[in-house]
Amino acid sequence: MVTEDDVLAFFRKALPTLADLRLNSIPLEIDDALQEYAEPDDLLAAINQYDQHFHVDMSAMNWDRYFPWEKPWFFRRWFTRKPVVQTAKPLTVRMFAQSAKAGRWLFD
């Protein structure tokens, strides 16, 4: 049986690790938006590996529902407190874990 920890460990290994300004690693968490954490090319490669590793049917996943993702400019918070309005849904590791348990993509 696939657990959330298995899927989280998989994505932590498959995606490049982020670092802050002091070069401290920022670990991926279960509810982090993957679009914020990784570039689209890296994320697509990880999803393809996920499909093969966990034997999940990803044919129902509509990439257009999750992209484009607006990443805020680094200095934006110095000029405004308004959050960036996203037109796409966030992808999280939890979504992939639930889909791995079901054997198919559950969202869309």
Short mmCIF file of C-alpha atoms in Angstrom, two decimals:
data_model
loop_
_atom_site.label_atom_id
_atom_site.label_comp_id
_atom_site.label_asym_id
_atom_site.label_seq_id
_atom_site.Cartn_x
_atom_site.Cartn_y
_atom_site.Cartn_z
CA MET A 1 0.00 0.00 0.00
CA VAL A 2 1.34 3.41 -0.98
CA THR A 3 1.57 6.01 1.80
CA GLU A 4 1.79 9.78 1.69
CA ASP A 5 5.34 9.53 3.02
CA ASP A 6 6.33 7.27 0.09
CA VAL A 7 5.04 9.79 -2.44
CA LEU A 8 6.58 12.73 -0.57
CA ALA A 9 9.96 10.97 -0.47
CA PHE A 10 9.65 10.25 -4.19
CA PHE A 11 9.00 13.91 -5.09
CA ARG A 12 11.75 15.13 -2.74
CA LYS A 13 14.17 12.90 -4.64
CA ALA A 14 12.78 13.61 -8.14
CA LEU A 15 12.64 17.42 -7.88
CA PRO A 16 15.56 19.81 -7.37
CA THR A 17 15.83 21.08 -3.80
CA LEU A 18 15.16 24.76 -3.20
CA ALA A 19 17.37 26.91 -0.99
CA ASP A 20 16.89 30.25 0.73
CA LEU A 21 19.25 33.23 0.54
CA ARG A 22 21.50 31.65 3.17
CA LEU A 23 21.65 28.44 1.08
CA ASN A 24 19.64 26.49 3.65
CA SER A 25 17.60 23.72 2.03
CA ILE A 26 13.84 24.24 1.86
CA PRO A 27 12.29 20.77 2.03
CA LEU A 28 9.18 20.01 0.02
CA GLU A 29 6.13 19.48 2.23
CA ILE A 30 2.97 17.49 1.54
CA ASP A 31 0.72 20.54 0.90
CA ASP A 32 3.21 22.81 -0.90
CA ALA A 33 2.18 23.95 -4.37
CA LEU A 34 4.51 22.04 -6.67
CA GLN A 35 4.30 24.86 -9.21
CA GLU A 36 5.93 27.17 -6.63
CA TYR A 37 8.58 24.61 -5.77
CA ALA A 38 9.75 23.46 -9.21
CA GLU A 39 10.00 24.63 -12.80
CA PRO A 40 7.40 23.18 -15.21
CA ASP A 41 10.01 21.05 -17.05
CA ASP A 42 11.27 19.51 -13.81
CA LEU A 43 7.73 18.94 -12.60
CA LEU A 44 6.66 17.26 -15.85
CA ALA A 45 9.66 14.92 -15.71
CA ALA A 46 8.86 14.05 -12.08
CA ILE A 47 5.20 13.37 -12.94
CA ASN A 48 6.26 11.04 -15.75
CA GLN A 49 8.54 9.18 -13.31
CA TYR A 50 5.71 9.10 -10.74
CA ASP A 51 3.40 7.54 -13.33
CA GLN A 52 5.87 4.72 -13.96
CA HIS A 53 7.01 4.27 -10.35
CA PHE A 54 3.55 4.08 -8.73
CA HIS A 55 1.67 2.68 -11.78
CA VAL A 56 -0.87 5.50 -11.78
CA ASP A 57 -2.98 6.21 -14.87
CA MET A 58 -2.30 9.92 -15.46
CA SER A 59 -4.22 10.14 -18.76
CA ALA A 60 -7.07 12.05 -17.07
CA MET A 61 -4.75 14.82 -15.85
CA ASN A 62 -5.37 18.10 -17.68
CA TRP A 63 -2.10 20.09 -17.52
CA ASP A 64 -3.93 23.29 -18.51
CA ARG A 65 -5.85 23.34 -15.22
CA TYR A 66 -2.59 23.72 -13.30
CA PHE A 67 -0.65 26.08 -15.57
CA PRO A 68 0.19 28.89 -16.14
CA TRP A 69 1.22 29.53 -12.55
CA GLU A 70 2.05 33.08 -11.52
CA LYS A 71 5.24 33.18 -9.48
CA PRO A 72 5.58 36.41 -7.51
CA TRP A 73 8.54 38.64 -8.19
CA PHE A 74 11.09 38.33 -5.37
CA PHE A 75 10.82 41.99 -4.29
CA ARG A 76 7.03 42.15 -4.72
CA ARG A 77 6.38 41.83 -0.98
CA TRP A 78 8.29 45.08 -0.40
CA PHE A 79 5.82 46.99 -2.56
CA THR A 80 2.46 45.35 -1.92
CA ARG A 81 0.81 43.00 0.52
CA LYS A 82 -1.81 41.80 -1.97
CA PRO A 83 -1.46 38.10 -2.74
CA VAL A 84 -0.85 37.01 -6.31
CA VAL A 85 -4.15 35.96 -7.87
CA GLN A 86 -3.78 32.50 -9.37
CA THR A 87 -5.89 31.38 -12.32
CA ALA A 88 -4.65 27.79 -12.02
CA LYS A 89 -5.22 25.17 -9.33
CA PRO A 90 -2.30 24.19 -7.10
CA LEU A 91 -0.77 20.72 -7.49
CA THR A 92 0.27 19.18 -4.19
CA VAL A 93 2.04 16.00 -3.16
CA ARG A 94 -1.12 15.07 -1.22
CA MET A 95 -3.05 14.99 -4.52
CA PHE A 96 -0.48 12.62 -6.00
CA ALA A 97 -0.54 10.43 -2.85
CA GLN A 98 -4.32 10.08 -2.98
CA SER A 99 -4.13 9.25 -6.69
CA ALA A 100 -1.40 6.66 -6.06
CA LYS A 101 -3.66 4.91 -3.56
CA ALA A 102 -6.48 4.86 -6.15
CA GLY A 103 -4.26 3.91 -9.10
CA ARG A 104 -5.53 6.77 -11.27
CA TRP A 105 -5.57 10.57 -11.31
CA LEU A 106 -8.50 11.65 -9.11
CA PHE A 107 -8.56 15.40 -9.72
CA ASP A 108 -9.95 17.54 -12.58
#
